[in-house]
mmCIF file of C-alpha atoms in Angstrom:
data_model
loop_
_atom_site.group_PDB
_atom_site.id
_atom_site.type_symbol
_atom_site.label_atom_id
_atom_site.label_comp_id
_atom_site.label_asym_id
_atom_site.label_seq_id
_atom_site.Cartn_x
_atom_site.Cartn_y
_atom_site.Cartn_z
ATOM 1 C CA MET W 210 38.579 49.139 -12.188
ATOM 2 C CA THR W 211 42.375 49.094 -13.172
ATOM 3 C CA THR W 212 44.502 47.660 -10.556
ATOM 4 C CA VAL W 213 48.415 47.962 -10.178
ATOM 5 C CA ALA W 214 50.934 45.994 -8.201
ATOM 6 C CA ILE W 215 52.857 48.123 -6.124
ATOM 7 C CA ASP W 216 54.346 45.950 -3.133
ATOM 8 C CA ARG W 217 57.867 44.903 -4.284
ATOM 9 C CA GLY W 218 59.324 44.677 -0.878
ATOM 10 C CA ALA W 219 59.075 42.186 2.224
ATOM 11 C CA PRO W 220 55.531 41.918 3.671
ATOM 12 C CA GLY W 221 54.980 44.957 6.115
ATOM 13 C CA ALA W 222 57.983 46.955 4.540
ATOM 14 C CA VAL W 223 57.169 50.667 4.594
ATOM 15 C CA ARG W 224 56.321 51.882 1.106
ATOM 16 C CA VAL W 225 57.731 55.409 -0.025
ATOM 17 C CA LYS W 226 56.315 57.740 -2.355
ATOM 18 C CA ILE W 227 58.769 60.402 -4.104
ATOM 19 C CA CYS W 228 56.740 63.465 -5.422
ATOM 20 C CA GLY W 229 57.461 66.045 -7.680
ATOM 21 C CA LEU W 230 59.894 64.380 -9.960
ATOM 22 C CA ARG W 231 60.886 66.296 -12.757
ATOM 23 C CA THR W 232 63.755 64.922 -14.630
ATOM 24 C CA ALA W 233 65.059 61.303 -15.756
ATOM 25 C CA GLU W 234 67.541 61.564 -13.173
ATOM 26 C CA ASP W 235 64.906 62.200 -10.543
ATOM 27 C CA VAL W 236 63.123 59.200 -11.602
ATOM 28 C CA SER W 237 66.085 56.696 -11.990
ATOM 29 C CA ALA W 238 67.359 57.947 -8.370
ATOM 30 C CA ALA W 239 63.687 57.096 -7.020
ATOM 31 C CA VAL W 240 63.457 53.887 -8.441
ATOM 32 C CA ALA W 241 66.916 52.805 -7.645
ATOM 33 C CA ALA W 242 66.526 53.659 -3.962
ATOM 34 C CA GLY W 243 63.308 51.381 -3.878
ATOM 35 C CA ALA W 244 60.267 53.864 -4.123
ATOM 36 C CA ARG W 245 56.972 52.103 -4.923
ATOM 37 C CA TYR W 246 55.336 55.352 -6.029
ATOM 38 C CA LEU W 247 56.404 57.925 -8.331
ATOM 39 C CA GLY W 248 54.546 61.427 -8.049
ATOM 40 C CA PHE W 249 53.994 63.700 -11.337
ATOM 41 C CA VAL W 250 52.644 67.137 -10.473
ATOM 42 C CA PHE W 251 50.346 68.884 -12.592
ATOM 43 C CA PHE W 252 49.592 72.071 -11.077
ATOM 44 C CA ALA W 253 50.960 75.202 -12.616
ATOM 45 C CA LYS W 254 51.751 77.207 -9.203
ATOM 46 C CA SER W 255 54.063 74.404 -8.029
ATOM 47 C CA PRO W 256 57.880 74.440 -8.725
ATOM 48 C CA ARG W 257 57.359 70.780 -9.677
ATOM 49 C CA HIS W 258 54.768 71.456 -12.351
ATOM 50 C CA LEU W 259 55.195 69.199 -15.406
ATOM 51 C CA GLU W 260 53.760 69.632 -18.910
ATOM 52 C CA ILE W 261 51.865 66.708 -19.975
ATOM 53 C CA ALA W 262 54.469 65.774 -22.668
ATOM 54 C CA GLN W 263 57.149 65.887 -19.977
ATOM 55 C CA ALA W 264 55.429 63.533 -17.628
ATOM 56 C CA ARG W 265 54.532 61.301 -20.445
ATOM 57 C CA ASP W 266 58.296 60.994 -21.576
ATOM 58 C CA LEU W 267 59.252 60.319 -17.864
ATOM 59 C CA ALA W 268 56.528 57.744 -17.361
ATOM 60 C CA ILE W 269 56.806 55.685 -20.383
ATOM 61 C CA GLU W 270 60.308 54.897 -19.100
ATOM 62 C CA VAL W 271 59.236 53.373 -15.686
ATOM 63 C CA ALA W 272 59.359 49.712 -15.210
ATOM 64 C CA PRO W 273 56.005 47.685 -14.378
ATOM 65 C CA GLY W 274 55.373 47.426 -10.529
ATOM 66 C CA VAL W 275 56.196 51.074 -9.722
ATOM 67 C CA ALA W 276 52.920 53.159 -9.395
ATOM 68 C CA LYS W 277 53.013 56.391 -11.718
ATOM 69 C CA VAL W 278 51.013 58.825 -9.769
ATOM 70 C CA ALA W 279 49.531 62.145 -11.162
ATOM 71 C CA LEU W 280 48.842 64.592 -8.587
ATOM 72 C CA VAL W 281 46.282 67.319 -9.690
ATOM 73 C CA VAL W 282 44.531 70.218 -7.867
ATOM 74 C CA ASN W 283 40.694 70.735 -8.456
ATOM 75 C CA ALA W 284 41.248 69.606 -11.944
ATOM 76 C CA THR W 285 38.666 69.610 -14.675
ATOM 77 C CA ASP W 286 37.445 66.863 -16.806
ATOM 78 C CA ALA W 287 38.988 68.178 -19.784
ATOM 79 C CA GLU W 288 42.328 68.401 -18.191
ATOM 80 C CA LEU W 289 42.242 65.064 -16.668
ATOM 81 C CA ASP W 290 41.124 63.789 -20.152
ATOM 82 C CA ALA W 291 44.244 65.228 -21.406
ATOM 83 C CA ILE W 292 46.489 63.930 -18.518
ATOM 84 C CA CYS W 293 45.121 60.540 -18.516
ATOM 85 C CA ALA W 294 44.947 60.049 -22.348
ATOM 86 C CA ALA W 295 48.745 61.138 -22.825
ATOM 87 C CA ALA W 296 50.524 59.727 -19.848
ATOM 88 C CA PRO W 297 50.569 56.074 -18.770
ATOM 89 C CA LEU W 298 49.266 56.473 -15.247
ATOM 90 C CA ASP W 299 48.459 54.054 -12.480
ATOM 91 C CA MET W 300 46.734 56.342 -10.000
ATOM 92 C CA LEU W 301 45.172 59.814 -9.476
ATOM 93 C CA GLN W 302 46.007 61.989 -6.545
ATOM 94 C CA LEU W 303 43.386 64.814 -5.911
ATOM 95 C CA HIS W 304 45.199 67.330 -3.754
ATOM 96 C CA GLY W 305 42.466 70.191 -3.809
ATOM 97 C CA SER W 306 39.209 70.917 -2.469
ATOM 98 C CA GLU W 307 37.388 68.007 -4.329
ATOM 99 C CA THR W 308 34.186 67.133 -2.471
ATOM 100 C CA PRO W 309 33.486 63.388 -1.980
ATOM 101 C CA ALA W 310 31.010 63.257 -4.689
ATOM 102 C CA ARG W 311 33.525 64.777 -7.012
ATOM 103 C CA VAL W 312 36.266 61.888 -5.829
ATOM 104 C CA ALA W 313 33.745 59.396 -6.656
ATOM 105 C CA GLU W 314 33.151 60.875 -10.092
ATOM 106 C CA ILE W 315 36.576 60.976 -11.061
ATOM 107 C CA ARG W 316 37.077 57.470 -9.904
ATOM 108 C CA ALA W 317 34.375 56.109 -11.847
ATOM 109 C CA ARG W 318 35.256 58.189 -14.933
ATOM 110 C CA TYR W 319 38.819 57.181 -15.426
ATOM 111 C CA GLY W 320 38.887 53.828 -14.311
ATOM 112 C CA LEU W 321 41.902 54.554 -12.088
ATOM 113 C CA PRO W 322 42.374 54.184 -8.290
ATOM 114 C CA VAL W 323 42.226 57.669 -6.610
ATOM 115 C CA MET W 324 44.141 58.808 -3.678
ATOM 116 C CA LYS W 325 42.333 61.789 -1.704
ATOM 117 C CA ALA W 326 44.662 64.266 0.197
ATOM 118 C CA VAL W 327 43.170 65.214 3.279
ATOM 119 C CA GLY W 328 44.924 68.230 5.213
ATOM 120 C CA VAL W 329 45.333 68.018 9.185
ATOM 121 C CA ALA W 330 45.972 70.636 11.534
ATOM 122 C CA GLU W 331 44.047 69.698 14.424
ATOM 123 C CA ALA W 332 41.738 66.936 15.811
ATOM 124 C CA GLY W 333 38.931 68.629 14.045
ATOM 125 C CA ASP W 334 39.973 68.096 10.658
ATOM 126 C CA LEU W 335 39.973 64.230 11.411
ATOM 127 C CA PRO W 336 36.492 63.367 10.718
ATOM 128 C CA LYS W 337 36.726 64.184 7.043
ATOM 129 C CA ILE W 338 38.746 61.111 6.621
ATOM 130 C CA ALA W 339 35.783 58.932 6.930
ATOM 131 C CA GLU W 340 33.853 60.971 4.270
ATOM 132 C CA TYR W 341 36.718 60.339 1.756
ATOM 133 C CA GLU W 342 37.314 56.698 2.756
ATOM 134 C CA ALA W 343 33.918 56.072 1.239
ATOM 135 C CA VAL W 344 34.963 57.070 -2.102
ATOM 136 C CA ALA W 345 38.643 56.994 -2.607
ATOM 137 C CA ASP W 346 41.236 53.801 -2.636
ATOM 138 C CA GLN W 347 43.562 55.679 -0.576
ATOM 139 C CA ILE W 348 43.961 58.515 1.734
ATOM 140 C CA LEU W 349 46.765 61.009 2.090
ATOM 141 C CA LEU W 350 47.262 62.730 5.325
ATOM 142 C CA ASP W 351 49.211 66.088 4.815
ATOM 143 C CA ALA W 352 49.557 69.028 6.810
ATOM 144 C CA LYS W 353 47.249 71.639 6.275
ATOM 145 C CA ALA W 354 48.453 74.641 3.835
ATOM 146 C CA PRO W 355 48.532 77.709 6.053
ATOM 147 C CA LYS W 356 45.977 80.467 4.814
ATOM 148 C CA GLY W 357 47.218 82.461 1.830
ATOM 149 C CA THR W 358 49.658 79.881 0.720
ATOM 150 C CA ALA W 359 49.461 79.162 -3.012
ATOM 151 C CA LEU W 360 50.388 75.449 -2.795
ATOM 152 C CA PRO W 361 48.122 72.881 -1.055
ATOM 153 C CA GLY W 362 50.830 70.787 -0.125
ATOM 154 C CA GLY W 363 54.848 70.412 -0.769
ATOM 155 C CA ASN W 364 55.177 73.278 1.765
ATOM 156 C CA GLY W 365 57.857 71.457 4.078
ATOM 157 C CA LEU W 366 55.316 71.621 6.913
ATOM 158 C CA ALA W 367 54.537 68.804 9.441
ATOM 159 C CA PHE W 368 51.353 68.417 11.669
ATOM 160 C CA ASP W 369 51.525 67.182 14.957
ATOM 161 C CA TRP W 370 51.658 63.484 14.376
ATOM 162 C CA GLN W 371 50.249 62.374 17.755
ATOM 163 C CA LEU W 372 46.956 63.513 16.369
ATOM 164 C CA ILE W 373 46.762 60.125 14.546
ATOM 165 C CA ALA W 374 49.018 57.988 16.726
ATOM 166 C CA ASP W 375 47.313 54.382 17.099
ATOM 167 C CA ARG W 376 44.633 55.455 14.738
ATOM 168 C CA GLN W 377 43.499 52.794 11.778
ATOM 169 C CA TRP W 378 41.257 53.381 9.092
ATOM 170 C CA ALA W 379 39.596 51.026 6.597
ATOM 171 C CA LYS W 380 41.484 52.135 3.716
ATOM 172 C CA PRO W 381 45.317 52.323 2.999
ATOM 173 C CA TRP W 382 46.744 55.673 4.038
ATOM 174 C CA MET W 383 50.010 57.586 3.493
ATOM 175 C CA LEU W 384 51.557 60.095 5.694
ATOM 176 C CA ALA W 385 52.864 63.183 4.084
ATOM 177 C CA GLY W 386 53.882 67.006 5.219
ATOM 178 C CA GLY W 387 57.506 67.819 6.426
ATOM 179 C CA LEU W 388 58.946 64.587 6.121
ATOM 180 C CA THR W 389 62.755 64.575 5.798
ATOM 181 C CA PRO W 390 65.648 61.685 6.099
ATOM 182 C CA ASP W 391 66.064 63.037 9.648
ATOM 183 C CA ASN W 392 62.619 62.578 10.876
ATOM 184 C CA VAL W 393 60.794 59.954 8.857
ATOM 185 C CA ALA W 394 61.653 57.019 11.061
ATOM 186 C CA GLU W 395 60.356 58.872 14.218
ATOM 187 C CA ALA W 396 57.185 59.870 12.133
ATOM 188 C CA ILE W 397 56.588 56.119 11.337
ATOM 189 C CA ARG W 398 57.239 55.200 14.820
ATOM 190 C CA LEU W 399 54.763 57.539 16.264
ATOM 191 C CA THR W 400 51.849 57.185 13.684
ATOM 192 C CA GLY W 401 52.322 53.512 12.760
ATOM 193 C CA ALA W 402 52.400 54.409 9.057
ATOM 194 C CA ARG W 403 52.974 52.141 6.385
ATOM 195 C CA GLN W 404 53.125 54.656 3.656
ATOM 196 C CA VAL W 405 55.122 57.838 3.610
ATOM 197 C CA ASP W 406 55.143 60.542 0.945
ATOM 198 C CA VAL W 407 58.055 63.249 0.462
ATOM 199 C CA SER W 408 58.619 66.226 -1.932
ATOM 200 C CA SER W 409 60.580 69.063 -0.607
ATOM 201 C CA GLY W 410 62.391 66.956 2.052
ATOM 202 C CA VAL W 411 64.472 65.255 -0.535
ATOM 203 C CA GLU W 412 65.365 68.349 -2.349
ATOM 204 C CA SER W 413 68.205 70.671 -2.653
ATOM 205 C CA ALA W 414 65.863 73.781 -3.798
ATOM 206 C CA PRO W 415 62.183 74.015 -4.478
ATOM 207 C CA GLY W 416 61.653 71.311 -7.191
ATOM 208 C CA VAL W 417 65.424 70.307 -7.621
ATOM 209 C CA LYS W 418 65.664 66.652 -6.271
ATOM 210 C CA ASP W 419 68.509 65.311 -4.565
ATOM 211 C CA GLY W 420 69.549 61.935 -5.358
ATOM 212 C CA ASP W 421 71.493 61.212 -2.145
ATOM 213 C CA ARG W 422 68.636 62.631 -0.139
ATOM 214 C CA ILE W 423 66.361 60.344 -1.770
ATOM 215 C CA HIS W 424 68.434 57.527 -1.117
ATOM 216 C CA ALA W 425 68.825 58.868 2.781
ATOM 217 C CA PHE W 426 64.940 59.168 2.773
ATOM 218 C CA LEU W 427 64.334 55.373 1.710
ATOM 219 C CA ALA W 428 67.180 54.029 4.117
ATOM 220 C CA ALA W 429 65.719 55.900 6.942
ATOM 221 C CA ALA W 430 62.065 54.703 6.137
ATOM 222 C CA ARG W 431 63.162 51.029 6.353
#
């Protein structure tokens, strides 16, 4: 199993993932601000979608120590083969309806750590976390997408953080969904999250990252 050093900060520091990066300027801003994870989206319906060649060109310029994450949605083996063969990645983020068995299969096939997204809207969604903990390396808790929405994430919606207040899980987990520079500190305080993920919350338009907002988000998360 491939491992990657991702903790470049002080012990206990909150780690931040900036997702949906599309340009070299996006990547530079995220790294300069102190992001520990960079997310590249491979989902054609998303305004943040990248072609494999674009992601490869961005990823090869990232210095060691910053985890490069491929976000996919119900990807086939053929799609994952192409992505993993071309781009130097450190982690796969599964953001679709992948079953625990499929998560385990992908983890074994590619030898990369796997983060599984779990959509949360109500307390009844939380038991699924344990099912995925058994097979994934990390869990991402995101707001469940509304019915009829084309995107499984990146919708700028938050869930009720009180649902996970004071809860602990065996595997590392990351909080996502509706986070912005204005609310991330409160989200961390309420949930105890040590890792947070942002995409639309640091954009000036869908798919267009804002360097100032990226820096503001990192500062607030600290």
